[in-house]
Tab-separated table of C-alpha atoms and ligand atoms in Angstrom:
chain	number	residue	atom	x	y	z
A	213	ASP	CA	-15.470	5.198	-7.371
A	214	PRO	CA	-13.626	8.057	-9.905
A	215	THR	CA	-15.384	10.552	-7.059
A	216	VAL	CA	-12.924	9.636	-4.315
A	217	VAL	CA	-10.100	12.271	-3.857
A	218	LEU	CA	-7.029	10.170	-2.664
A	219	ALA	CA	-4.727	13.146	-1.872
A	220	LEU	CA	-4.459	16.628	-2.675
A	221	VAL	CA	-0.961	17.767	-4.442
A	222	THR	CA	-1.117	21.926	-4.651
A	223	GLU	CA	1.563	24.168	-6.258
A	224	ARG	CA	1.943	26.674	-3.334
A	225	GLY	CA	0.449	27.452	0.582
A	226	GLY	CA	2.254	26.086	3.397
A	227	PRO	CA	2.283	22.778	5.961
A	228	THR	CA	0.122	24.952	8.301
A	229	SER	CA	-2.341	26.881	5.498
A	230	PRO	CA	-5.915	25.918	5.889
A	231	THR	CA	-5.571	23.927	2.962
A	232	ALA	CA	-4.075	21.873	4.756
A	233	ILE	CA	-5.203	21.679	8.218
A	234	ILE	CA	-8.712	20.479	6.396
A	235	ALA	CA	-7.045	17.982	4.712
A	236	ARG	CA	-5.207	16.578	7.580
A	237	GLN	CA	-9.035	17.075	9.401
A	238	LEU	CA	-10.479	14.576	6.877
A	239	ALA	CA	-7.545	12.181	6.518
A	240	ILE	CA	-6.756	13.149	3.205
A	241	PRO	CA	-3.216	12.976	2.159
A	242	CYS	CA	-1.835	16.209	1.030
A	243	VAL	CA	1.393	17.480	-0.041
A	244	VAL	CA	1.491	21.753	-0.772
A	245	GLY	CA	3.474	23.885	-2.206
A	246	VAL	CA	4.577	21.497	-4.695
A	247	VAL	CA	6.417	23.470	-7.228
A	248	GLY	CA	5.745	22.194	-10.793
A	249	ALA	CA	2.228	20.536	-10.268
A	250	LEU	CA	-0.122	22.214	-12.720
A	251	ALA	CA	2.658	20.827	-14.986
A	252	VAL	CA	1.967	17.448	-13.992
A	253	PRO	CA	0.210	15.147	-17.270
A	254	GLU	CA	-3.282	14.421	-16.625
A	255	GLY	CA	-4.627	11.152	-16.548
A	256	GLY	CA	-0.664	9.475	-15.534
A	257	ASP	CA	0.048	7.566	-12.184
A	258	LEU	CA	0.969	9.899	-9.410
A	259	LEU	CA	2.859	8.482	-5.842
A	260	VAL	CA	2.149	10.829	-3.187
A	261	ASP	CA	3.448	10.603	0.320
A	262	GLY	CA	1.900	12.496	2.968
A	263	THR	CA	3.824	11.487	6.078
A	264	THR	CA	7.590	12.910	3.967
A	265	GLY	CA	6.119	14.927	1.429
A	266	GLY	CA	7.479	12.478	-1.291
A	267	VAL	CA	5.364	13.143	-4.930
A	268	GLU	CA	6.477	11.504	-7.707
A	269	VAL	CA	5.536	11.734	-10.897
A	270	ALA	CA	4.759	8.149	-13.022
A	271	PRO	CA	6.676	6.141	-10.771
A	272	ASP	CA	7.456	2.398	-11.132
A	273	PRO	CA	4.707	0.596	-10.997
A	274	ALA	CA	6.387	-2.520	-8.590
A	275	GLU	CA	8.418	-0.611	-6.498
A	276	ALA	CA	4.857	2.209	-5.923
A	277	GLN	CA	2.697	-1.664	-5.313
A	278	GLU	CA	5.328	-2.629	-2.804
A	279	ARG	CA	5.418	1.113	-0.391
A	280	VAL	CA	1.669	0.748	-0.886
A	281	LEU	CA	1.601	-2.412	0.652
A	282	ALA	CA	4.428	-1.328	2.938
A	283	ASP	CA	2.153	1.906	4.050
A	284	ARG	CA	-1.092	-0.345	4.553
A	285	ALA	CA	1.002	-2.779	7.397
A	286	ARG	CA	1.544	0.593	8.922
A	287	ARG	CA	-1.737	1.855	8.874
A	288	GLU	CA	-2.567	-1.103	10.686
A	289	GLN	CA	-0.716	-1.104	13.640
A	290	VAL	CA	-1.339	2.435	13.924
A	291	ALA	CA	-5.090	1.732	13.230
A	292	ALA	CA	-4.275	-1.546	16.468
A	293	TRP	CA	-4.277	1.452	19.152
A	294	SER	CA	-6.687	2.257	21.105
A	295	GLY	CA	-5.663	4.936	23.768
A	296	PRO	CA	-5.737	6.126	26.273
A	297	GLY	CA	-2.155	8.255	25.925
A	298	ALA	CA	0.366	8.271	27.766
A	299	THR	CA	3.749	6.939	27.269
A	300	ALA	CA	5.722	3.324	27.530
A	301	ASP	CA	6.109	3.330	31.301
A	302	GLY	CA	2.436	4.468	31.825
A	303	VAL	CA	2.686	8.567	32.219
A	304	PRO	CA	-0.783	10.608	31.074
A	305	VAL	CA	-0.560	12.314	27.984
A	306	LYS	CA	-4.218	13.697	27.345
A	307	LEU	CA	-4.954	13.114	23.428
A	308	VAL	CA	-8.080	15.120	21.883
A	309	ALA	CA	-9.109	16.165	19.304
A	310	ASN	CA	-9.204	19.426	16.892
A	311	VAL	CA	-12.906	20.186	15.651
A	312	ALA	CA	-14.627	22.689	13.532
A	313	ASP	CA	-18.368	21.728	13.223
A	314	PRO	CA	-20.825	19.462	14.294
A	315	GLU	CA	-19.830	16.794	11.688
A	316	SER	CA	-16.096	16.633	12.243
A	317	ALA	CA	-17.013	16.794	16.498
A	318	ALA	CA	-19.267	13.747	15.251
A	319	THR	CA	-16.199	11.960	13.699
A	320	ALA	CA	-13.581	12.686	16.774
A	321	GLY	CA	-16.219	11.718	19.178
A	322	ALA	CA	-15.917	7.642	17.390
A	323	GLU	CA	-11.774	7.903	17.750
A	324	PRO	CA	-9.980	7.074	21.202
A	325	VAL	CA	-9.945	11.287	22.101
A	326	GLU	CA	-10.115	11.973	25.449
A	327	GLY	CA	-12.145	14.993	24.680
A	328	VAL	CA	-11.832	18.389	22.136
A	329	GLY	CA	-8.606	20.711	22.549
A	330	LEU	CA	-9.551	23.286	19.896
A	331	PHE	CA	-12.837	23.732	18.851
A	332	ARG	CA	-11.687	26.426	15.731
A	333	THR	CA	-15.299	28.147	16.309
A	334	GLU	CA	-14.724	30.626	13.021
A	335	LEU	CA	-14.821	27.683	11.259
A	336	CYS	CA	-18.469	27.386	11.590
A	337	PHE	CA	-18.926	30.941	10.736
A	338	LEU	CA	-16.756	31.108	7.526
A	339	ASN	CA	-19.972	31.591	5.244
A	340	ARG	CA	-22.509	33.520	6.839
A	341	ALA	CA	-23.583	37.282	5.856
A	342	ASP	CA	-24.324	38.368	9.393
A	343	GLU	CA	-23.093	37.029	13.265
A	344	PRO	CA	-25.787	34.286	14.217
A	345	GLY	CA	-27.583	35.271	17.114
A	346	VAL	CA	-26.515	33.724	20.659
A	347	GLU	CA	-29.365	31.551	20.348
A	348	GLU	CA	-28.400	29.777	17.234
A	349	GLN	CA	-25.198	30.160	18.732
A	350	ALA	CA	-25.569	27.938	21.250
A	351	ALA	CA	-27.738	25.371	19.505
A	352	ILE	CA	-24.415	25.254	16.682
A	353	TYR	CA	-22.240	25.004	20.059
A	354	ALA	CA	-24.671	22.283	21.422
A	355	GLU	CA	-24.033	19.786	18.592
A	356	VAL	CA	-20.616	20.115	18.386
A	357	LEU	CA	-20.055	19.227	22.642
A	358	ARG	CA	-22.807	16.578	22.638
A	359	PRO	CA	-20.656	13.591	21.204
A	360	PHE	CA	-18.526	14.343	24.595
A	361	THR	CA	-20.426	13.992	27.617
A	362	GLY	CA	-17.997	13.778	30.312
A	363	GLN	CA	-15.278	15.081	28.603
A	364	VAL	CA	-13.194	18.455	28.684
A	365	VAL	CA	-14.261	20.450	25.457
A	366	VAL	CA	-11.800	23.263	25.109
A	367	VAL	CA	-13.781	25.880	22.565
A	368	ARG	CA	-11.483	28.827	21.394
A	369	THR	CA	-13.751	32.031	20.498
A	370	LEU	CA	-13.869	33.543	17.776
A	371	ASP	CA	-10.386	33.685	15.063
A	372	ALA	CA	-11.817	35.354	12.418
A	373	GLY	CA	-9.249	37.908	10.662
A	374	SER	CA	-6.042	37.320	8.345
A	375	ASP	CA	-7.003	33.991	6.616
A	376	LYS	CA	-9.694	32.879	7.926
A	377	PRO	CA	-12.183	35.633	7.336
A	378	VAL	CA	-15.486	35.926	9.003
A	379	ALA	CA	-18.284	38.732	6.902
A	380	PHE	CA	-19.478	40.318	10.243
A	381	ALA	CA	-16.546	39.998	12.540
A	382	THR	CA	-13.393	40.722	9.978
A	383	GLN	CA	-12.155	44.174	9.392
A	384	VAL	CA	-11.717	44.684	5.869
A	385	GLY	CA	-8.807	46.652	4.198
A	386	GLU	CA	-6.448	46.169	6.513
A	387	GLU	CA	-2.320	46.535	5.327
A	388	ASN	CA	-1.150	43.600	6.982
A	389	PRO	CA	-4.172	41.547	8.580
A	390	ALA	CA	-1.837	38.853	9.930
A	391	LEU	CA	-1.023	41.575	12.408
A	392	GLY	CA	-3.492	42.947	12.947
A	393	VAL	CA	-7.324	42.809	14.542
A	394	ARG	CA	-7.669	38.764	14.792
A	395	GLY	CA	-8.523	36.507	17.286
A	396	LEU	CA	-9.616	38.634	20.817
A	397	ARG	CA	-8.454	41.999	19.283
A	398	LEU	CA	-11.851	42.089	17.485
A	399	SER	CA	-13.550	42.147	20.926
A	400	PHE	CA	-11.623	45.979	22.008
A	401	ASP	CA	-13.886	47.597	19.702
A	402	ASN	CA	-16.576	44.984	19.804
A	403	PRO	CA	-16.688	43.577	23.211
A	404	ALA	CA	-20.645	43.150	22.862
A	405	LEU	CA	-19.385	40.275	19.689
A	406	LEU	CA	-17.343	38.270	22.641
A	407	VAL	CA	-20.303	38.606	25.606
A	408	ARG	CA	-22.715	36.972	23.281
A	409	GLN	CA	-20.505	34.654	21.990
A	410	LEU	CA	-19.369	33.564	25.669
A	411	ASP	CA	-23.142	33.492	26.629
A	412	ALA	CA	-24.018	30.920	24.378
A	413	ILE	CA	-20.863	28.984	25.155
A	414	ARG	CA	-22.339	28.428	28.259
A	415	LEU	CA	-26.106	27.978	27.344
A	416	ALA	CA	-24.579	25.187	25.046
A	417	ALA	CA	-22.775	24.071	28.038
A	418	ASP	CA	-25.704	23.899	30.325
A	419	ARG	CA	-27.437	21.990	27.474
A	420	THR	CA	-24.741	19.017	27.289
A	421	GLY	CA	-23.019	16.561	29.425
A	422	ALA	CA	-20.000	18.070	28.575
A	423	GLU	CA	-17.002	19.863	30.803
A	424	VAL	CA	-16.478	23.158	29.088
A	425	GLN	CA	-13.688	25.579	28.833
A	426	VAL	CA	-12.985	28.347	27.104
A	427	MET	CA	-10.097	29.945	25.272
A	428	ALA	CA	-9.119	33.058	23.840
A	429	PRO	CA	-6.925	33.339	20.244
A	430	MET	CA	-4.427	36.210	19.948
A	431	VAL	CA	-3.135	36.820	22.885
A	432	ALA	CA	-0.305	39.732	23.464
A	433	THR	CA	-0.953	40.820	26.778
A	434	VAL	CA	-1.457	39.652	30.738
A	435	ALA	CA	-3.912	42.532	30.962
A	436	GLU	CA	-6.121	40.872	27.732
A	437	ALA	CA	-5.920	37.242	29.293
A	438	ALA	CA	-7.130	38.955	32.317
A	439	GLY	CA	-9.840	40.277	31.436
A	440	PHE	CA	-10.661	37.945	29.543
A	441	ALA	CA	-10.226	35.405	31.978
A	442	GLY	CA	-12.718	37.395	33.638
A	443	LEU	CA	-15.988	37.572	31.210
A	444	VAL	CA	-14.708	33.328	31.420
A	445	ARG	CA	-15.064	32.666	35.005
A	446	GLU	CA	-17.942	34.874	35.494
A	447	ARG	CA	-19.938	32.736	33.461
A	448	GLY	CA	-19.215	29.674	35.973
A	449	LEU	CA	-16.143	28.467	33.203
A	450	ARG	CA	-12.442	27.660	33.498
A	451	ALA	CA	-10.517	30.167	31.495
A	452	GLY	CA	-7.203	29.980	29.191
A	453	VAL	CA	-5.544	31.672	26.908
A	454	MET	CA	-3.184	30.429	23.811
A	455	ILE	CA	0.027	31.506	23.270
A	456	GLU	CA	0.433	32.135	19.234
A	457	VAL	CA	2.410	35.389	19.877
A	458	PRO	CA	5.947	35.171	21.783
A	459	ALA	CA	5.157	37.823	24.120
A	460	ALA	CA	2.954	35.343	25.330
A	461	ALA	CA	5.351	32.280	25.514
A	462	LEU	CA	7.961	34.775	26.923
A	463	LEU	CA	5.592	35.975	30.303
A	464	ALA	CA	3.828	32.419	29.857
A	465	HIS	CA	4.425	32.381	34.029
A	466	ARG	CA	2.579	35.838	34.515
A	467	MET	CA	0.001	34.508	32.393
A	468	LEU	CA	-0.624	31.421	34.171
A	469	GLU	CA	-1.050	33.618	37.012
A	470	VAL	CA	-4.349	34.634	35.919
A	471	VAL	CA	-5.622	31.668	34.221
A	472	ASP	CA	-6.350	27.869	34.096
A	473	PHE	CA	-4.204	26.366	31.268
A	474	LEU	CA	-2.493	27.448	28.289
A	475	SER	CA	-2.575	25.913	24.944
A	476	ILE	CA	0.449	26.533	22.414
A	477	GLY	CA	-0.898	26.917	19.020
A	478	THR	CA	1.999	26.294	16.851
A	479	ASN	CA	0.750	27.420	13.496
A	480	ASP	CA	1.050	31.283	14.659
A	481	LEU	CA	3.804	31.261	17.195
A	482	THR	CA	6.071	30.008	14.741
A	483	GLN	CA	4.629	32.721	11.972
A	484	TYR	CA	5.386	35.129	14.225
A	485	THR	CA	8.369	33.916	15.754
A	486	MET	CA	9.839	33.643	12.210
A	487	ALA	CA	7.985	36.462	10.627
A	488	ALA	CA	6.754	33.955	7.837
A	489	ASP	CA	3.588	34.164	6.551
A	490	ARG	CA	2.139	30.952	7.199
A	491	MET	CA	0.574	30.571	3.980
A	492	ALA	CA	4.385	31.800	2.395
A	493	THR	CA	4.890	28.240	-0.088
A	494	ASP	CA	8.564	30.109	-0.409
A	495	LEU	CA	8.574	30.116	2.992
A	496	ALA	CA	7.850	26.806	4.215
A	497	HIS	CA	11.148	26.047	5.507
A	498	LEU	CA	11.107	28.603	7.972
A	499	THR	CA	7.590	28.058	9.008
A	500	ASP	CA	8.334	25.073	10.576
A	501	PRO	CA	7.539	24.522	14.307
A	502	TRP	CA	11.447	22.324	14.203
A	503	GLN	CA	12.825	25.544	14.524
A	504	PRO	CA	14.902	25.933	17.436
A	505	ALA	CA	13.912	29.156	18.446
A	506	VAL	CA	9.850	28.329	18.424
A	507	LEU	CA	11.277	25.062	20.529
A	508	GLN	CA	12.749	27.625	22.604
A	509	LEU	CA	9.698	28.686	23.372
A	510	ILE	CA	7.464	26.429	24.083
A	511	ALA	CA	9.908	24.467	26.258
A	512	ILE	CA	9.593	27.753	28.269
A	513	THR	CA	5.630	27.857	28.467
A	514	ALA	CA	5.753	24.375	29.489
A	515	HIS	CA	8.178	24.721	32.010
A	516	ALA	CA	6.205	27.895	33.098
A	517	GLY	CA	2.930	25.379	33.288
A	518	ARG	CA	4.928	22.791	35.110
A	519	GLN	CA	6.289	25.506	37.872
A	520	ALA	CA	2.567	26.617	37.686
A	521	GLY	CA	1.352	22.821	38.405
A	522	LYS	CA	-1.502	23.895	35.413
A	523	PRO	CA	-2.043	22.360	32.307
A	524	VAL	CA	-0.187	23.492	29.478
A	525	GLY	CA	-1.306	22.067	25.879
A	526	VAL	CA	-0.559	22.412	22.223
A	527	CYS	CA	-2.698	22.687	19.913
A	528	GLY	CA	-1.648	23.266	16.448
A	529	GLU	CA	-0.340	20.975	13.908
A	530	ALA	CA	2.959	20.408	15.533
A	531	ALA	CA	1.025	18.209	18.235
A	532	ALA	CA	0.392	15.968	15.148
A	533	ASP	CA	4.030	14.996	14.370
A	534	PRO	CA	4.817	11.604	16.228
A	535	LEU	CA	8.073	12.149	16.666
A	536	LEU	CA	8.197	16.147	17.424
A	537	ALA	CA	4.792	14.966	20.098
A	538	CYS	CA	7.853	13.033	22.304
A	539	ALA	CA	10.090	16.300	22.562
A	540	LEU	CA	6.684	18.439	23.586
A	541	VAL	CA	6.077	15.530	26.133
A	542	GLY	CA	9.335	15.285	27.505
A	543	MET	CA	9.027	19.555	27.852
A	544	GLY	CA	6.608	19.188	30.046
A	545	ILE	CA	3.461	19.430	27.181
A	546	THR	CA	0.058	17.926	29.231
A	547	SER	CA	-2.150	17.121	26.417
A	548	LEU	CA	-1.562	17.157	22.630
A	549	SER	CA	-4.622	17.949	20.560
A	550	MET	CA	-5.106	17.720	16.418
A	551	ALA	CA	-6.989	16.441	13.946
A	552	PRO	CA	-8.830	13.051	15.035
A	553	ALA	CA	-6.938	11.524	12.069
A	554	ALA	CA	-3.459	11.821	13.545
A	555	VAL	CA	-4.128	10.244	17.058
A	556	ARG	CA	-3.739	6.478	16.873
A	557	ALA	CA	-0.037	7.534	15.027
A	558	VAL	CA	0.878	9.517	17.948
A	559	GLY	CA	-0.935	7.618	20.837
A	560	ALA	CA	1.185	3.994	18.874
A	561	ARG	CA	4.481	6.359	18.918
A	562	LEU	CA	4.103	7.948	22.451
A	563	ALA	CA	3.157	4.481	23.381
A	564	GLY	CA	6.730	3.335	22.296
A	565	VAL	CA	8.837	5.225	24.870
A	566	SER	CA	9.296	6.087	28.303
A	567	ALA	CA	9.006	9.538	30.365
A	568	GLU	CA	12.647	9.825	30.397
A	569	THR	CA	13.257	8.824	26.511
A	570	CYS	CA	11.224	12.004	25.844
A	571	GLU	CA	12.833	13.619	27.873
A	572	GLU	CA	15.757	13.018	25.944
A	573	VAL	CA	14.594	13.960	23.165
A	574	ALA	CA	13.269	17.342	24.399
A	575	GLU	CA	16.457	17.990	25.215
A	576	ALA	CA	18.521	17.120	21.862
A	577	VAL	CA	15.865	18.737	19.976
A	578	LEU	CA	16.340	22.224	21.943
A	579	GLY	CA	19.896	21.293	21.890
A	580	ALA	CA	19.934	21.758	17.448
A	581	THR	CA	20.938	24.650	15.751
A	582	ASP	CA	18.089	23.522	12.495
A	583	PRO	CA	14.533	21.855	11.990
A	584	ALA	CA	17.134	19.060	10.005
A	585	ALA	CA	19.468	18.918	13.099
A	586	ALA	CA	16.159	18.699	15.949
A	587	ARG	CA	14.625	15.996	13.316
A	588	ALA	CA	17.493	13.962	13.175
A	589	ALA	CA	18.922	13.434	16.682
A	590	ALA	CA	15.861	13.219	17.793
A	591	LEU	CA	15.186	9.507	16.087
A	592	LEU	CA	18.621	8.528	17.240
A	593	VAL	CA	17.454	9.580	20.613
A	594	VAL	CA	13.696	7.541	19.943
A	595	GLU	CA	15.791	4.924	18.025
A	596	ARG	CA	18.735	4.648	20.703
A	597	ARG	CA	16.222	3.782	23.144
A	598	GLY	CA	12.721	2.847	22.371
B	251	PEP	C1	-2.065	27.489	15.997
B	251	PEP	O1	-2.275	28.842	15.741
B	251	PEP	O2	-1.627	27.093	15.609
B	251	PEP	C2	-3.950	27.176	15.795
B	251	PEP	C3	-4.472	25.971	16.512
B	251	PEP	O3	-4.487	27.683	15.554
B	251	PEP	P1	-5.237	28.336	14.118
B	251	PEP	O4	-4.779	27.330	13.235
B	251	PEP	O5	-6.797	28.295	14.305
B	251	PEP	O6	-4.578	29.905	13.684
B	252	MG	MG1	-3.726	30.174	15.593
């Protein structure tokens, strides 16, 4: 079928830019930031490896065929994994889905996930000029919640702004939108926007059997977390905040005094820790969650969760990396939320390692001084210990 998209290759963009996230959501192999991609001649063969990021123009046909077959065998192994998420010695790790709208929620509901760890509500409204009323929002959210009766669904309030412009919420003409009024900050000037959304989420929760929890994006201070949690709890729902700003990670233990759970958004946490735009092609080596400084902040946050006895999840793209998932679990992360297409690969990997091995992997990556060394150290532990 000539209309089927087998893979995406782009000249610009980074691994956590929306193109890559949406491709992962659709299970389409995608390699971004490929210098020279636009110069590839039309009509020839191209071998695209979405796992390693390799793109080969005019590959040797026999070799290409062999790699496609090997990939198929690996995929079959992964496809056989059916959950629930746990290490080889039976320590549970909640594997949950990132969803964007009713369609992706329906897809996720058919996968072996234990609910939703991140519902990006703003993605429902990218093409809306005006804010939908409470009733209309409630109807959309209820559609998303419906496949998850009896399961936890974490709804994130509007993360409009910066790279996700929403016409009715985003401020126009900001000098530096990634450091501007985005996420929870939109409610500073316009608290009614947040209140209407929370009312709609409450209504949707009432109409479905999902166990709804609500979290805020782009939280920087404990006061912001406390104010948000108050509004959510007034509506009888559990409240959390995302850890996306280094300030919030460093104060994770104080955040946990005022909220029920934390969820680490590694895409933004990496961007803000490394001071590198997640969309910048030239900075992709910095916007890598394997950067030791990012791993330290994740470890600090996970440790705070263990101390407080409260759940700390990861919902950025880092959660979809099977090897990194082992390190995250070893640090004390209790749930991993990802595009449904990634769940089986992560589940299969975790099923092959013990909790103790995960702790060794965590220790190894935290001792590394660059991403390549961290990856190599993790691989060494996993291959030696299984
Ligand atoms: C993140 O920043 O890691 C995250 C999950 O949020 P988003 O990618 O929607 O900014
Ligand atoms: Mg984010």
